[in-house]
Short mmCIF file of C-alpha atoms and ligand atoms in Angstrom, two decimals:
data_model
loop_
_atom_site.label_atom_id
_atom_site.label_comp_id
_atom_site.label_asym_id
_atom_site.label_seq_id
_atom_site.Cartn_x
_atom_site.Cartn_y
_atom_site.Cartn_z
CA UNK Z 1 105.92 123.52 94.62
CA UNK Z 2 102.27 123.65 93.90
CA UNK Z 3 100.37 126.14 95.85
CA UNK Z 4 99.32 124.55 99.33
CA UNK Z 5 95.71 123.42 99.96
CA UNK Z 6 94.05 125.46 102.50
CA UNK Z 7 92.85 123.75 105.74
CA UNK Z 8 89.81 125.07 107.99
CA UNK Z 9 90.35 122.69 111.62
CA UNK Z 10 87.40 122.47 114.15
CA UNK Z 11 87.75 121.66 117.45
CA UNK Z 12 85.99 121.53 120.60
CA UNK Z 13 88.56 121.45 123.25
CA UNK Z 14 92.37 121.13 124.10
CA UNK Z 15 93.46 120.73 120.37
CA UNK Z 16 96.54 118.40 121.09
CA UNK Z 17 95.37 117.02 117.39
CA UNK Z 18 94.96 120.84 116.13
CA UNK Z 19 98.84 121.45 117.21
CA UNK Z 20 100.11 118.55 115.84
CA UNK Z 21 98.84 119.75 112.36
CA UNK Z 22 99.65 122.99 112.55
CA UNK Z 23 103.28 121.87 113.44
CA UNK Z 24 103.24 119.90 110.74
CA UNK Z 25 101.93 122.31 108.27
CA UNK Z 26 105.23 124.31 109.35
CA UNK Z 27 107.48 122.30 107.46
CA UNK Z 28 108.71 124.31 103.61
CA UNK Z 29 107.38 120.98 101.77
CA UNK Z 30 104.30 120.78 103.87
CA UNK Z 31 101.07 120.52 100.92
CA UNK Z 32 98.78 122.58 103.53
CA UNK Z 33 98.92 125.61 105.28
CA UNK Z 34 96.54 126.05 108.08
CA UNK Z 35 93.89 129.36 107.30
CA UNK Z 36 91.95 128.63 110.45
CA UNK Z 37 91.06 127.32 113.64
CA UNK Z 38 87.12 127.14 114.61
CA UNK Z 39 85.68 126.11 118.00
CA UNK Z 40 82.18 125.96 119.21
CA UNK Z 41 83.33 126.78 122.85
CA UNK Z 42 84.98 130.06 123.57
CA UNK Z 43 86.82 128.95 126.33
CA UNK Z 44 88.92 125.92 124.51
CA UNK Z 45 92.32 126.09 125.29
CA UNK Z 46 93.32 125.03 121.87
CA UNK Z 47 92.27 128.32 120.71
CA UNK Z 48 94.96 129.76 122.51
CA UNK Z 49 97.15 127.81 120.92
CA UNK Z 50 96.29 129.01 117.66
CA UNK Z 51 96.31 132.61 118.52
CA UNK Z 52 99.78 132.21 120.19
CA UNK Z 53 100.78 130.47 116.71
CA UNK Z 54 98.97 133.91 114.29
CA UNK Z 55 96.45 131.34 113.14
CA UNK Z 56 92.85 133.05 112.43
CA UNK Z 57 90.69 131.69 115.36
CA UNK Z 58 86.53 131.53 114.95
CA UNK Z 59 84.94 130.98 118.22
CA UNK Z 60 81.32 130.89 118.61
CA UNK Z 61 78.96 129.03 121.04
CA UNK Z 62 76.68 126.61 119.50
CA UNK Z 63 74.18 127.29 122.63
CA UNK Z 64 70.88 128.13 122.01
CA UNK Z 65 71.30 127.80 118.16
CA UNK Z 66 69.48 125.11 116.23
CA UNK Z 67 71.79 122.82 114.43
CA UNK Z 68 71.08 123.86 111.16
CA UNK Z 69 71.26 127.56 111.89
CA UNK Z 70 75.09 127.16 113.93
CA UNK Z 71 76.77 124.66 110.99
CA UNK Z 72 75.48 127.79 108.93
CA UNK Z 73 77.87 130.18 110.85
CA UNK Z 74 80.11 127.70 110.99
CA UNK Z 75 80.01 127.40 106.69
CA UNK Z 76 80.21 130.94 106.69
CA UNK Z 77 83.42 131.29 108.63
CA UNK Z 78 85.05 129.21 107.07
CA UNK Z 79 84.48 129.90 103.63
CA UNK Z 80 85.33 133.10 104.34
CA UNK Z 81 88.58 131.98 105.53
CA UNK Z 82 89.48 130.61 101.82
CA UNK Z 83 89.68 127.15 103.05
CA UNK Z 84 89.35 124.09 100.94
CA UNK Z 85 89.32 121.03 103.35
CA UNK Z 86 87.52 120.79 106.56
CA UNK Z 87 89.74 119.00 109.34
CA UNK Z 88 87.25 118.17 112.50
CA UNK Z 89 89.81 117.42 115.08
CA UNK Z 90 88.20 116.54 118.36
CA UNK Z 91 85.04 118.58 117.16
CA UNK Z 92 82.09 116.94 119.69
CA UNK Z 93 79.17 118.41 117.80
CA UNK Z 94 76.81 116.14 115.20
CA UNK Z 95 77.02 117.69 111.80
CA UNK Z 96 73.73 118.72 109.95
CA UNK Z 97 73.45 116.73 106.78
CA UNK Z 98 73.41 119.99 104.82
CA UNK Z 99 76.89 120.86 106.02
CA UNK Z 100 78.36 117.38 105.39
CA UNK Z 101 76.88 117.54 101.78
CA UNK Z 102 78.67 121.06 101.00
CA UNK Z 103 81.98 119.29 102.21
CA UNK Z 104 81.73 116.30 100.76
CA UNK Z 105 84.76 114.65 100.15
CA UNK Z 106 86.72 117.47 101.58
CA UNK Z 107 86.20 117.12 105.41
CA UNK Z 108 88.12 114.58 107.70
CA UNK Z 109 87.95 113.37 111.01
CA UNK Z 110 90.28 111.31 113.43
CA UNK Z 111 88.28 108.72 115.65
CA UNK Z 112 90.43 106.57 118.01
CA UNK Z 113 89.27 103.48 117.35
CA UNK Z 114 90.35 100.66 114.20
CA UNK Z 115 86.57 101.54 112.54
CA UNK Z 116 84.55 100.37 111.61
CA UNK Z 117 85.06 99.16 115.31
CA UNK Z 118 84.04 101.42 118.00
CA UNK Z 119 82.17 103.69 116.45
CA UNK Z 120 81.09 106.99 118.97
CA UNK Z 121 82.39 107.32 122.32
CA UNK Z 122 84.12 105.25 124.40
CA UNK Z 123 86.42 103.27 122.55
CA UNK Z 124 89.28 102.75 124.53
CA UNK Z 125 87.36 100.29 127.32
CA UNK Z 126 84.91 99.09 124.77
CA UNK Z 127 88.19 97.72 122.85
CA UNK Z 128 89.73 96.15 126.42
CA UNK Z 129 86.30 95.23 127.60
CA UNK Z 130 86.20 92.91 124.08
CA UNK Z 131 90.13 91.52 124.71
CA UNK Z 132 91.01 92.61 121.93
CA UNK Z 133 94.80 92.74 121.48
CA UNK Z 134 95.14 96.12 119.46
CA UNK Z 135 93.48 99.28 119.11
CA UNK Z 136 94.23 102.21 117.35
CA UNK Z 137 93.18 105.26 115.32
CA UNK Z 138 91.84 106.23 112.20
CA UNK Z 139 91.11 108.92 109.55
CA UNK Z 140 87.98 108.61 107.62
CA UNK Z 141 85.89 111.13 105.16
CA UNK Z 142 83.13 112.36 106.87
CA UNK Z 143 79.21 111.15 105.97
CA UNK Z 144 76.26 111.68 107.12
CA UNK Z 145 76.67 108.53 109.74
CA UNK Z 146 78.53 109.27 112.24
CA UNK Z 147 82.26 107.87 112.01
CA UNK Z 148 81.08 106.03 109.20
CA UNK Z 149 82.79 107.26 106.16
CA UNK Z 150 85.37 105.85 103.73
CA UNK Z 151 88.52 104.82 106.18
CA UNK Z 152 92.10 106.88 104.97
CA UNK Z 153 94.60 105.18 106.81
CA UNK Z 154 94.58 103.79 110.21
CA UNK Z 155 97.54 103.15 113.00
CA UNK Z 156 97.17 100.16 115.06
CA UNK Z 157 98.11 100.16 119.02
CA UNK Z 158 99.06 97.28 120.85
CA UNK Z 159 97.15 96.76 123.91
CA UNK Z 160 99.27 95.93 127.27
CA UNK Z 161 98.36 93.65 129.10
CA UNK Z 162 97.59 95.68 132.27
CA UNK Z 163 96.26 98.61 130.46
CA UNK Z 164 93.57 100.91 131.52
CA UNK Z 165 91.39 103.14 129.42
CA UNK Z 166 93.45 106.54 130.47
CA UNK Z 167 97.09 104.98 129.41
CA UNK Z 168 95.84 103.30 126.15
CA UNK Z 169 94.29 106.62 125.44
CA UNK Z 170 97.52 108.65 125.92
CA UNK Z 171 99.11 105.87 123.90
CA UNK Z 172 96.61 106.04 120.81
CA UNK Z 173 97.10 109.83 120.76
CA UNK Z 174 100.53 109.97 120.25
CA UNK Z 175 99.45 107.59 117.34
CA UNK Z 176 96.93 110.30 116.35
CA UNK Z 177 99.57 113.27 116.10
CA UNK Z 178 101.55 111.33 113.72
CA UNK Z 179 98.99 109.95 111.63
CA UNK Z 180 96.61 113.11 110.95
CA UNK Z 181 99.28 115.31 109.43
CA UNK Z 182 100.75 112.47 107.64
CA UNK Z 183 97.07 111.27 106.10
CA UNK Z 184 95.75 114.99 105.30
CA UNK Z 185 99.26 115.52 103.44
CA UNK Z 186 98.55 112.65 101.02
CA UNK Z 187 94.78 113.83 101.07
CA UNK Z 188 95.39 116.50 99.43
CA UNK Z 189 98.28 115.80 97.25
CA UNK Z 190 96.17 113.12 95.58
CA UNK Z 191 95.27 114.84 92.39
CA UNK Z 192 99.00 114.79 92.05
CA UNK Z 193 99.04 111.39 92.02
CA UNK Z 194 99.18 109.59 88.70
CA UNK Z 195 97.77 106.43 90.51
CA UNK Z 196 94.66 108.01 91.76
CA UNK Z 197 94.06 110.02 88.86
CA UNK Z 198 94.06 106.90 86.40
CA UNK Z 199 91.14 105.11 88.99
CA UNK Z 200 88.95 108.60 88.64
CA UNK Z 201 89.04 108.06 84.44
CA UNK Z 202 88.53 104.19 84.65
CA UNK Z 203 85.74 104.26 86.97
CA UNK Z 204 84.29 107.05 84.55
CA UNK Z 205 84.98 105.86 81.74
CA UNK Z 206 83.81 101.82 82.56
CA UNK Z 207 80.46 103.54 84.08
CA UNK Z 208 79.11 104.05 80.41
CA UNK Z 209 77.36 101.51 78.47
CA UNK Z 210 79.63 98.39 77.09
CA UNK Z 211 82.88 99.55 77.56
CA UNK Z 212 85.96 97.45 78.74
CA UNK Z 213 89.59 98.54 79.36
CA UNK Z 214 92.74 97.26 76.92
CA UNK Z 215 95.87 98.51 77.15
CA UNK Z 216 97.63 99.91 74.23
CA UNK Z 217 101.32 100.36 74.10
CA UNK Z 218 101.57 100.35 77.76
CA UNK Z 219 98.71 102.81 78.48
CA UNK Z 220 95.17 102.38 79.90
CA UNK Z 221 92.49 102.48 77.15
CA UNK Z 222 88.90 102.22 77.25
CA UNK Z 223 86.99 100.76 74.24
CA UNK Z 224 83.08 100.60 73.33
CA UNK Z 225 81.49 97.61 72.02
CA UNK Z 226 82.42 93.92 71.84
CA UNK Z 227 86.06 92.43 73.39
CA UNK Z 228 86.45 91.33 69.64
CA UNK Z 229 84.71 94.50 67.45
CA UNK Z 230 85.36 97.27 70.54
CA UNK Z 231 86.65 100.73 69.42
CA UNK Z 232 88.89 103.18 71.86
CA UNK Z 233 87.31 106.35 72.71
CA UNK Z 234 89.98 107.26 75.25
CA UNK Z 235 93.34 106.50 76.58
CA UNK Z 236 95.13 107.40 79.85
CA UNK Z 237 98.83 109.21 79.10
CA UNK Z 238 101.84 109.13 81.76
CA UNK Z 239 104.84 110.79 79.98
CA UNK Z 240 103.22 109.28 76.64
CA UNK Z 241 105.47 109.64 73.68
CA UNK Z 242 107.60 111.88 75.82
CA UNK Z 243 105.46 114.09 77.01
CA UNK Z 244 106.01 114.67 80.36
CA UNK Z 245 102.04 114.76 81.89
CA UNK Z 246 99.12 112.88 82.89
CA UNK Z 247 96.11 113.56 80.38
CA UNK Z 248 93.42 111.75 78.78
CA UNK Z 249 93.47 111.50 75.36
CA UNK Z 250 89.85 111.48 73.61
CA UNK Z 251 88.25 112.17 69.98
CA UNK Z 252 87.21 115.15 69.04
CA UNK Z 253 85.00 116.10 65.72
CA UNK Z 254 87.91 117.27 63.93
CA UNK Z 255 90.89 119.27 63.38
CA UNK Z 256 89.31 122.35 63.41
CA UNK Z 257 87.63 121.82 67.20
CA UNK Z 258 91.23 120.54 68.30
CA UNK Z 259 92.69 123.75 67.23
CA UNK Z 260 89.71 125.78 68.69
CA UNK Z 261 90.60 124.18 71.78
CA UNK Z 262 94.02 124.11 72.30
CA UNK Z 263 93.85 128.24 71.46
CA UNK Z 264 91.48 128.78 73.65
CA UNK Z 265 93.00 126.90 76.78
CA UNK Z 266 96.41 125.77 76.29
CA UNK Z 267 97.32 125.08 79.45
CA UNK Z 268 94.39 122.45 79.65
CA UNK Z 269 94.78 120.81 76.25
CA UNK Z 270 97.72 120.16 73.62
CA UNK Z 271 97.76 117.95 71.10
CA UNK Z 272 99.24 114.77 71.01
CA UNK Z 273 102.04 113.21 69.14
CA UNK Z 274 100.96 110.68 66.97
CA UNK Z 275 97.21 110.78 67.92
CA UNK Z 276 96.76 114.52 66.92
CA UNK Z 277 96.70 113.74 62.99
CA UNK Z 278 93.18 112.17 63.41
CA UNK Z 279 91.71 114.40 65.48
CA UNK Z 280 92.11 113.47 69.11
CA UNK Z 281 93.14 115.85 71.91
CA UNK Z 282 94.94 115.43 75.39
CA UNK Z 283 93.09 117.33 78.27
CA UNK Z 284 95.89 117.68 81.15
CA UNK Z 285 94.59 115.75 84.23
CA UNK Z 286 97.34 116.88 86.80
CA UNK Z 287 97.44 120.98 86.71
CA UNK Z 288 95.38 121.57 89.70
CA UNK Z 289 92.53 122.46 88.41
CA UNK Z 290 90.44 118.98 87.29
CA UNK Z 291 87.18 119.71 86.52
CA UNK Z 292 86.32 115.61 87.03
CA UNK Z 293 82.33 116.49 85.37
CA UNK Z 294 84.02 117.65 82.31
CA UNK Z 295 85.83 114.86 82.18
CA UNK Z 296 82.79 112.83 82.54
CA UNK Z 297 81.63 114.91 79.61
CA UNK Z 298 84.78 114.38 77.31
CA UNK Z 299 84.85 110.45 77.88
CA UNK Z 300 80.54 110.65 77.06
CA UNK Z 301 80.93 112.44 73.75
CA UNK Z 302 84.16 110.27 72.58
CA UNK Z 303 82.36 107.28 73.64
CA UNK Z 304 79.51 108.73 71.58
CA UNK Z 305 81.79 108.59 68.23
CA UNK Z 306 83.07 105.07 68.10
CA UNK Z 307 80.08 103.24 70.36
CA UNK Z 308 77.76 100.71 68.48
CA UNK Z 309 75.09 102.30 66.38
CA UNK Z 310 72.39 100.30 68.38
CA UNK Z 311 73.86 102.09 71.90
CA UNK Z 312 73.65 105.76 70.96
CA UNK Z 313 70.46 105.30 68.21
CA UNK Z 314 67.88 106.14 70.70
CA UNK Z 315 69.98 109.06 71.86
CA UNK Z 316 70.26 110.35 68.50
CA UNK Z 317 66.59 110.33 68.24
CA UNK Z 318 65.98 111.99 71.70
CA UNK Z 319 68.42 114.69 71.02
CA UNK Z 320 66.68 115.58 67.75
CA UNK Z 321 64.06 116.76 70.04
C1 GRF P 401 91.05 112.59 120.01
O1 GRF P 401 91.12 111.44 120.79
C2 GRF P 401 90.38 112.27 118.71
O2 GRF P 401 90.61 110.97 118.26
C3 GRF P 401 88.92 112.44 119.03
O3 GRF P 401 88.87 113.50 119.94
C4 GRF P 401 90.10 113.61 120.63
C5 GRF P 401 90.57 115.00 120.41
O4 GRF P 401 91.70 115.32 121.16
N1 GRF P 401 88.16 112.66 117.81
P1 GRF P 401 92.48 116.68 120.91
O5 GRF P 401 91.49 117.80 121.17
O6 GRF P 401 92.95 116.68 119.50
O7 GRF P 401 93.60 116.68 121.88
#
């Protein structure tokens, strides 16, 4: 099994969200491993929890520290802790936009509440209050708005009847415990995933100028120019030719730069079957280690090769200076 993606949580209080990952994170085939629990209150009785369970606790009071000065601590601890992902799991403090940018895409938060409905606090009588005839929980990325960002998965709870804010809130939780875990698992298996590796490429590789996707012998490809006169300047590989690994295949300027490359990283690059007589070379997409600029770089100077001379003439001239 790959190695497991390290996971920083942050709470605030009792942590029943906090236990149910770390439970979870017990299981052999579990992608995560928990590397540390942070609170902003001392006294949180989740933070027993984690010291009972030999998890690395942080616990420092936010009081009399300006925001921008605490999330610093806070950055500090838990880089230091080796984690990759922030999990904010009943963490009540408003994140300073400079924090949120360094996790970007790597931070997650439960809200109990089918968002974008419900947003902030609340939600449990705001959703009976509006008759509505389920709520629920979700787990979003975390933006700068507050429960605002891109929505992971969400479980939906049916509302009794004669329910009450306190029972639909014990009922949504036990939704919570099972869908955190569950959502942070697939979170960070997803570079694994041959499905959302092929939408990183095609939304990189449609972003530059005139390009359109055409599959060729059952792969993704991506040519420049016309429909009619287009040219590929990179395809998508899934066990292509019988190799067994997701790459992208692009051009290079010759032999002697595939060879340069495959010697100097061959664990990144090999050389395909077929396509590796003219030059091209397959950059491995699903060892871990995706550097997704590079990528950006490999599809720009491929698309550079094949794209219409009256695309890249102006950047010919520019670079010449
Ligand atoms: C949960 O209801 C969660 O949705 C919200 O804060 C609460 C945290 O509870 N973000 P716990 O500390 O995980 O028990």
């Amino acid at each position: 099994m790959a190695e497991k993606a390290k996971i920083a949580i942050l709470i605030s209080g009792r942590g029943s969200n906090m236990a149910a990952l770390i439970y979870a994170a017990k299981s052999h085939d579990c992608p995560y491993e928990i590397v540390l629990v942070a609170c902003n209150d001392c006294d949180a009785s989740g933070l027993k929890l984690a010291e009972a369970e030999a998890i690395t606790t942080f616990a420092h009071s936010h009081k009399s520290m300006s925001r921008e000065d605490y999330d610093d601590v806070m950055h500090d601890a838990i880089t230091r802790s080796g984690a990759e992902y922030v999990v904010l799991a009943g963490y009540m403090r408003i994140l300073s936009d400079g924090f949120v940018r360094k996790w970007a895409n790597h931070m997650l938060n439960i809200h109990p509440s089918l968002l974008p409905k419900y947003k902030g606090l609340d939600t449990y009588q705001r959703a009976i209050d509006a008759g509505d005839k389920v709520a629920g929980c979700s787990v979003h990325l975390v933006t700068a708005e507050l429960d605002d960002g891109p929505v992971l998965a969400q479980t939906e709870v049916a509302i009794l009847p004669d329910d009450n804010a306190e029972r639909l809130a014990r009922r949504i939780l036990i939704a919570e415990h099972q869908l955190y875990p569950a959502t942070l698992a697939k979170y960070v298996s997803r570079e694994a995933d041959p499905d959302w590796i092929l939408e990183q490429v095609r939304e990189r590789a449609l972003a530059l100028a005139e390009t359109h996707e055409r599959e060729s012998f059952g792969s993704p490809g991506w040519r420049a120019g016309s429909e009619k006169t287009g040219k590929y300047f990179a395809y998508f590989t899934q066990k292509l030719h019988g190799e067994a690994s997701v790459g992208l295949l692009v051009k290079t300027s010759g032999l002697d730069e595939q060879a340069a490359l495959v010697d100097a990283d061959p664990e990144l690059y090999y050389i395909p079957k077929f396509f590796g007589k003219s030059g091209w070379i397959a950059v491995r997409l699903n060892i871990g280690r995706t550097d997704w600029d590079h990528v950006s770089d490999w599809l720009y100077k491929s698309w550079r090769m094949v794209a219409p001379k009256r695309l890249t003439k102006m950047i010919d001239i520019a670079d010449q200076f």
